[in-house]
Amino acid sequence: MSTPSSPDQPSGQDGTSRPAATDRLGSSWVVFALTLTTGSVDAISFLALGGVFTSVMTANMALLGLAVGSQDLSLAAHALMAFGGYVCGALAGTRIAVAKRGPLGYGAHQTALAVELLVLCGVLACWMAVSGRPGPGTRIGLLVAAAFAMGCQSAVVRVAGAPNVSTTYLTGTLTGVLAELATKRRLRWKTALLILTLPIGAAWSGYLVTDARLFAPVLPVAFLTVALVTSVARERGFRQPAERPPR
């Protein structure tokens, strides 16, 4: 499988098409929307929440080392808080996503995305409460919450997404695209577009932080809502009538 979502859909016993078990997120649109979410959250965290990232822990570890070497305690604290939030989110997201079904009868991975959405809505509410200019303590809290959301999303995609596809850390995805291009002379164009999606989300959020700061966190909430609604709608389309509770 070489695209964000598999084009091959296995059939159920009744002959109806069903999502592949290795790609239960629903469609490529879900993956693209999640990647836009990542880019927008990372832009907000880097520009307004301490100069660190919420999804790229490799970069944060480098920033932590840089902070220690340059004795920048503020940068070190922000890098550590982002790392801690991400770890907690990844652990929680994995625990939720590996369950057989969510509490509402839909996929457990959709429940994990709903948890992520609730966290980002909390970030939005707190951000607006301080008019988009959080103080030191609030900034740390928002950073941890945003990193938690990104950790949760990473776990969901790892559990339920297509193999070798990520919506947060894309260096490995880029390497895979280039390796296949070099060895098989084949470009996985959907995956290449996925990589380009992240800076698009970051650019939009960067613009909002600069020129419409109060509304910056609305963007990732909107992207994630699109992803969740699309995934739920696709899952409902694949459910047999017998699986639906009687009215």
mmCIF file of C-alpha atoms in Angstrom:
data_model
loop_
_atom_site.group_PDB
_atom_site.id
_atom_site.type_symbol
_atom_site.label_atom_id
_atom_site.label_comp_id
_atom_site.label_asym_id
_atom_site.label_seq_id
_atom_site.Cartn_x
_atom_site.Cartn_y
_atom_site.Cartn_z
ATOM 1 C CA MET A 1 0.000 0.000 0.000
ATOM 2 C CA SER A 2 1.655 3.183 -1.125
ATOM 3 C CA THR A 3 -0.897 5.938 -0.729
ATOM 4 C CA PRO A 4 -2.341 7.646 2.332
ATOM 5 C CA SER A 5 -5.333 5.372 2.060
ATOM 6 C CA SER A 6 -5.533 2.097 0.264
ATOM 7 C CA PRO A 7 -7.322 2.030 -3.098
ATOM 8 C CA ASP A 8 -8.102 -1.631 -2.497
ATOM 9 C CA GLN A 9 -11.153 -2.205 -0.399
ATOM 10 C CA PRO A 10 -11.913 -5.794 0.675
ATOM 11 C CA SER A 11 -15.438 -7.052 0.335
ATOM 12 C CA GLY A 12 -17.586 -8.363 3.129
ATOM 13 C CA GLN A 13 -19.559 -11.591 2.972
ATOM 14 C CA ASP A 14 -22.486 -9.731 1.492
ATOM 15 C CA GLY A 15 -20.311 -8.416 -1.332
ATOM 16 C CA THR A 16 -20.283 -4.856 -0.025
ATOM 17 C CA SER A 17 -17.036 -2.974 -0.029
ATOM 18 C CA ARG A 18 -15.331 -2.433 3.315
ATOM 19 C CA PRO A 19 -12.332 -0.396 4.437
ATOM 20 C CA ALA A 20 -9.048 -2.259 4.577
ATOM 21 C CA ALA A 21 -8.060 -3.262 8.088
ATOM 22 C CA THR A 22 -4.712 -1.557 7.617
ATOM 23 C CA ASP A 23 -6.309 1.792 6.773
ATOM 24 C CA ARG A 24 -9.316 2.359 8.988
ATOM 25 C CA LEU A 25 -9.150 6.147 8.967
ATOM 26 C CA GLY A 26 -11.563 6.222 6.050
ATOM 27 C CA SER A 27 -10.055 8.096 3.109
ATOM 28 C CA SER A 28 -7.167 10.165 1.856
ATOM 29 C CA TRP A 29 -9.154 13.285 2.729
ATOM 30 C CA VAL A 30 -8.961 12.354 6.403
ATOM 31 C CA VAL A 31 -5.182 12.012 6.231
ATOM 32 C CA PHE A 32 -4.774 15.301 4.381
ATOM 33 C CA ALA A 33 -7.000 17.116 6.887
ATOM 34 C CA LEU A 34 -4.982 15.667 9.782
ATOM 35 C CA THR A 35 -1.751 16.833 8.163
ATOM 36 C CA LEU A 36 -3.166 20.336 7.768
ATOM 37 C CA THR A 37 -4.020 20.169 11.472
ATOM 38 C CA THR A 38 -0.422 19.301 12.292
ATOM 39 C CA GLY A 39 1.022 22.143 10.247
ATOM 40 C CA SER A 40 -1.316 24.696 11.765
ATOM 41 C CA VAL A 41 -0.722 23.559 15.371
ATOM 42 C CA ASP A 42 3.056 23.507 14.885
ATOM 43 C CA ALA A 43 3.005 27.035 13.470
ATOM 44 C CA ILE A 44 1.054 28.326 16.467
ATOM 45 C CA SER A 45 3.343 26.590 18.963
ATOM 46 C CA PHE A 46 6.516 27.806 17.287
ATOM 47 C CA LEU A 47 5.372 31.397 16.854
ATOM 48 C CA ALA A 48 3.373 31.908 20.049
ATOM 49 C CA LEU A 49 4.041 29.102 22.542
ATOM 50 C CA GLY A 50 7.746 29.177 23.173
ATOM 51 C CA GLY A 51 9.525 28.526 19.880
ATOM 52 C CA VAL A 52 9.179 24.728 19.953
ATOM 53 C CA PHE A 53 7.105 22.184 18.050
ATOM 54 C CA THR A 54 4.171 20.066 19.151
ATOM 55 C CA SER A 55 4.593 17.183 16.703
ATOM 56 C CA VAL A 56 8.294 16.985 15.766
ATOM 57 C CA MET A 57 10.020 15.520 18.803
ATOM 58 C CA THR A 58 13.319 15.080 16.927
ATOM 59 C CA ALA A 59 13.489 18.839 16.458
ATOM 60 C CA ASN A 60 12.508 19.412 20.087
ATOM 61 C CA MET A 61 15.299 17.135 21.299
ATOM 62 C CA ALA A 62 17.745 19.129 19.180
ATOM 63 C CA LEU A 63 16.325 22.349 20.623
ATOM 64 C CA LEU A 64 16.682 20.920 24.112
ATOM 65 C CA GLY A 65 20.352 20.165 23.516
ATOM 66 C CA LEU A 66 20.829 23.626 22.048
ATOM 67 C CA ALA A 67 19.114 25.178 25.055
ATOM 68 C CA VAL A 68 21.310 23.270 27.494
ATOM 69 C CA GLY A 69 24.451 24.194 25.605
ATOM 70 C CA SER A 70 23.512 27.872 25.422
ATOM 71 C CA GLN A 71 22.054 27.911 28.963
ATOM 72 C CA ASP A 72 18.648 28.999 27.703
ATOM 73 C CA LEU A 73 16.438 27.719 30.495
ATOM 74 C CA SER A 74 13.222 29.000 28.951
ATOM 75 C CA LEU A 75 13.771 27.124 25.686
ATOM 76 C CA ALA A 76 14.784 23.992 27.593
ATOM 77 C CA ALA A 77 11.613 24.145 29.707
ATOM 78 C CA HIS A 78 9.377 24.587 26.671
ATOM 79 C CA ALA A 79 11.063 21.731 24.783
ATOM 80 C CA LEU A 80 10.664 19.429 27.789
ATOM 81 C CA MET A 81 7.023 20.382 28.314
ATOM 82 C CA ALA A 82 6.234 19.759 24.648
ATOM 83 C CA PHE A 83 7.997 16.397 24.837
ATOM 84 C CA GLY A 84 6.097 15.410 27.967
ATOM 85 C CA GLY A 85 2.747 16.430 26.491
ATOM 86 C CA TYR A 86 3.438 14.499 23.309
ATOM 87 C CA VAL A 87 4.430 11.347 25.207
ATOM 88 C CA CYS A 88 1.248 11.458 27.297
ATOM 89 C CA GLY A 89 -0.870 12.028 24.199
ATOM 90 C CA ALA A 90 0.761 9.162 22.310
ATOM 91 C CA LEU A 91 0.227 6.787 25.223
ATOM 92 C CA ALA A 92 -3.400 7.822 25.673
ATOM 93 C CA GLY A 93 -4.126 7.801 21.950
ATOM 94 C CA THR A 94 -2.708 4.308 21.536
ATOM 95 C CA ARG A 95 -4.722 2.946 24.458
ATOM 96 C CA ILE A 96 -7.908 4.347 22.942
ATOM 97 C CA ALA A 97 -7.164 3.449 19.310
ATOM 98 C CA VAL A 98 -6.346 -0.225 19.900
ATOM 99 C CA ALA A 99 -9.752 -0.930 21.438
ATOM 100 C CA LYS A 100 -12.168 -2.974 19.339
ATOM 101 C CA ARG A 101 -14.899 -0.335 19.262
ATOM 102 C CA GLY A 102 -15.452 3.121 20.616
ATOM 103 C CA PRO A 103 -18.098 3.900 23.255
ATOM 104 C CA LEU A 104 -20.571 5.145 20.631
ATOM 105 C CA GLY A 105 -20.241 2.071 18.431
ATOM 106 C CA TYR A 106 -17.891 3.580 15.882
ATOM 107 C CA GLY A 107 -14.195 2.938 15.444
ATOM 108 C CA ALA A 108 -11.963 3.402 18.467
ATOM 109 C CA HIS A 109 -9.626 5.496 16.346
ATOM 110 C CA GLN A 110 -12.476 7.943 15.788
ATOM 111 C CA THR A 111 -12.949 8.150 19.541
ATOM 112 C CA ALA A 112 -9.260 9.038 19.856
ATOM 113 C CA LEU A 113 -9.666 11.751 17.224
ATOM 114 C CA ALA A 114 -12.659 13.063 19.163
ATOM 115 C CA VAL A 115 -10.470 13.269 22.283
ATOM 116 C CA GLU A 116 -7.896 15.210 20.286
ATOM 117 C CA LEU A 117 -10.624 17.560 19.065
ATOM 118 C CA LEU A 118 -11.822 18.196 22.622
ATOM 119 C CA VAL A 119 -8.258 19.052 23.679
ATOM 120 C CA LEU A 120 -7.804 21.469 20.779
ATOM 121 C CA CYS A 121 -11.184 23.059 21.551
ATOM 122 C CA GLY A 122 -9.884 23.599 25.086
ATOM 123 C CA VAL A 123 -6.767 25.231 23.654
ATOM 124 C CA LEU A 124 -8.972 27.482 21.525
ATOM 125 C CA ALA A 125 -11.134 28.482 24.490
ATOM 126 C CA CYS A 126 -8.133 29.312 26.696
ATOM 127 C CA TRP A 127 -6.434 31.171 23.850
ATOM 128 C CA MET A 128 -9.477 33.359 23.285
ATOM 129 C CA ALA A 129 -9.889 33.923 27.022
ATOM 130 C CA VAL A 130 -6.484 35.632 27.083
ATOM 131 C CA SER A 131 -7.041 37.408 23.750
ATOM 132 C CA GLY A 132 -4.403 35.287 22.019
ATOM 133 C CA ARG A 133 -1.573 36.544 24.228
ATOM 134 C CA PRO A 134 -0.990 33.971 26.976
ATOM 135 C CA GLY A 135 1.333 34.685 29.898
ATOM 136 C CA PRO A 136 4.187 32.322 30.810
ATOM 137 C CA GLY A 137 2.100 29.884 32.839
ATOM 138 C CA THR A 138 -0.810 29.781 30.403
ATOM 139 C CA ARG A 139 1.610 29.435 27.505
ATOM 140 C CA ILE A 140 3.131 26.302 29.058
ATOM 141 C CA GLY A 141 -0.335 24.842 29.659
ATOM 142 C CA LEU A 142 -1.423 25.500 26.077
ATOM 143 C CA LEU A 143 1.829 24.017 24.771
ATOM 144 C CA VAL A 144 1.409 20.815 26.763
ATOM 145 C CA ALA A 145 -2.218 20.478 25.646
ATOM 146 C CA ALA A 146 -1.364 21.053 21.975
ATOM 147 C CA ALA A 147 1.507 18.550 22.167
ATOM 148 C CA PHE A 148 -0.833 16.042 23.826
ATOM 149 C CA ALA A 149 -3.221 16.441 20.888
ATOM 150 C CA MET A 150 -0.434 15.846 18.371
ATOM 151 C CA GLY A 151 0.783 12.785 20.258
ATOM 152 C CA CYS A 152 -2.741 11.404 20.258
ATOM 153 C CA GLN A 153 -3.062 12.017 16.516
ATOM 154 C CA SER A 154 0.283 10.357 15.791
ATOM 155 C CA ALA A 155 -0.802 7.278 17.728
ATOM 156 C CA VAL A 156 -4.125 7.069 15.897
ATOM 157 C CA VAL A 157 -2.485 7.230 12.473
ATOM 158 C CA ARG A 158 0.101 4.656 13.499
ATOM 159 C CA VAL A 159 -2.584 2.232 14.694
ATOM 160 C CA ALA A 160 -5.307 2.820 12.095
ATOM 161 C CA GLY A 161 -3.621 4.445 9.102
ATOM 162 C CA ALA A 162 -1.915 3.050 6.032
ATOM 163 C CA PRO A 163 1.576 1.565 6.515
ATOM 164 C CA ASN A 164 4.522 3.967 6.307
ATOM 165 C CA VAL A 165 2.271 7.038 6.366
ATOM 166 C CA SER A 166 2.347 9.728 9.026
ATOM 167 C CA THR A 167 0.542 13.028 9.463
ATOM 168 C CA THR A 168 3.033 14.485 11.946
ATOM 169 C CA TYR A 169 6.655 13.373 11.468
ATOM 170 C CA LEU A 170 7.173 13.338 7.688
ATOM 171 C CA THR A 171 10.935 12.870 7.314
ATOM 172 C CA GLY A 172 10.552 9.104 7.023
ATOM 173 C CA THR A 173 7.649 9.543 4.607
ATOM 174 C CA LEU A 174 9.778 11.837 2.427
ATOM 175 C CA THR A 175 12.659 9.347 2.504
ATOM 176 C CA GLY A 176 10.317 6.565 1.407
ATOM 177 C CA VAL A 177 9.015 8.624 -1.518
ATOM 178 C CA LEU A 178 12.543 9.487 -2.657
ATOM 179 C CA ALA A 179 13.796 5.913 -2.232
ATOM 180 C CA GLU A 180 10.953 4.531 -4.347
ATOM 181 C CA LEU A 181 11.520 7.214 -6.956
ATOM 182 C CA ALA A 182 15.233 6.363 -7.131
ATOM 183 C CA THR A 183 14.857 2.565 -7.172
ATOM 184 C CA LYS A 184 11.544 1.954 -8.956
ATOM 185 C CA ARG A 185 11.246 5.182 -10.963
ATOM 186 C CA ARG A 186 7.778 5.591 -9.486
ATOM 187 C CA LEU A 187 6.459 8.655 -7.689
ATOM 188 C CA ARG A 188 3.831 8.124 -5.011
ATOM 189 C CA TRP A 189 2.106 11.352 -5.896
ATOM 190 C CA LYS A 190 -0.551 11.217 -3.154
ATOM 191 C CA THR A 191 2.138 10.821 -0.510
ATOM 192 C CA ALA A 192 4.180 13.613 -2.104
ATOM 193 C CA LEU A 193 1.116 15.860 -1.919
ATOM 194 C CA LEU A 194 0.645 14.830 1.699
ATOM 195 C CA ILE A 195 4.149 16.107 2.502
ATOM 196 C CA LEU A 196 3.359 19.436 0.844
ATOM 197 C CA THR A 197 0.137 19.729 2.838
ATOM 198 C CA LEU A 198 1.918 20.331 6.143
ATOM 199 C CA PRO A 199 3.573 23.645 5.141
ATOM 200 C CA ILE A 200 0.262 24.801 3.699
ATOM 201 C CA GLY A 201 -1.378 24.385 7.094
ATOM 202 C CA ALA A 202 1.578 26.094 8.737
ATOM 203 C CA ALA A 203 1.391 29.011 6.303
ATOM 204 C CA TRP A 204 -2.284 29.619 7.032
ATOM 205 C CA SER A 205 -1.755 29.522 10.770
ATOM 206 C CA GLY A 206 1.329 31.713 10.476
ATOM 207 C CA TYR A 207 -0.753 34.296 8.696
ATOM 208 C CA LEU A 208 -3.447 34.165 11.369
ATOM 209 C CA VAL A 209 -0.964 34.438 14.249
ATOM 210 C CA THR A 210 0.510 37.491 12.561
ATOM 211 C CA ASP A 211 -2.601 39.274 11.300
ATOM 212 C CA ALA A 212 -5.606 37.740 13.085
ATOM 213 C CA ARG A 213 -4.058 36.339 16.243
ATOM 214 C CA LEU A 214 -7.234 35.790 18.208
ATOM 215 C CA PHE A 215 -8.569 33.304 15.657
ATOM 216 C CA ALA A 216 -5.400 31.306 14.974
ATOM 217 C CA PRO A 217 -6.449 28.124 16.858
ATOM 218 C CA VAL A 218 -9.774 28.053 14.986
ATOM 219 C CA LEU A 219 -7.939 26.666 11.963
ATOM 220 C CA PRO A 220 -6.657 23.373 13.436
ATOM 221 C CA VAL A 221 -10.016 22.824 15.137
ATOM 222 C CA ALA A 222 -11.734 23.233 11.763
ATOM 223 C CA PHE A 223 -9.305 20.893 9.979
ATOM 224 C CA LEU A 224 -9.647 18.223 12.655
ATOM 225 C CA THR A 225 -13.439 18.517 12.620
ATOM 226 C CA VAL A 226 -13.422 17.873 8.871
ATOM 227 C CA ALA A 227 -11.200 14.823 9.388
ATOM 228 C CA LEU A 228 -13.389 13.384 12.134
ATOM 229 C CA VAL A 229 -16.704 14.004 10.371
ATOM 230 C CA THR A 230 -15.352 12.498 7.140
ATOM 231 C CA SER A 231 -14.072 9.420 8.931
ATOM 232 C CA VAL A 232 -17.333 8.882 10.817
ATOM 233 C CA ALA A 233 -19.435 9.400 7.686
ATOM 234 C CA ARG A 234 -17.349 6.896 5.745
ATOM 235 C CA GLU A 235 -17.587 4.336 8.539
ATOM 236 C CA ARG A 236 -21.362 4.724 8.682
ATOM 237 C CA GLY A 237 -21.497 4.089 4.952
ATOM 238 C CA PHE A 238 -19.744 0.753 5.428
ATOM 239 C CA ARG A 239 -21.868 -0.493 8.329
ATOM 240 C CA GLN A 240 -24.475 -3.147 7.577
ATOM 241 C CA PRO A 241 -28.083 -2.236 8.389
ATOM 242 C CA ALA A 242 -28.128 -5.154 10.832
ATOM 243 C CA GLU A 243 -25.331 -3.549 12.814
ATOM 244 C CA ARG A 244 -27.365 -0.413 13.401
ATOM 245 C CA PRO A 245 -29.417 -0.337 16.594
ATOM 246 C CA PRO A 246 -33.186 -0.600 16.081
ATOM 247 C CA ARG A 247 -35.250 2.525 16.512
#
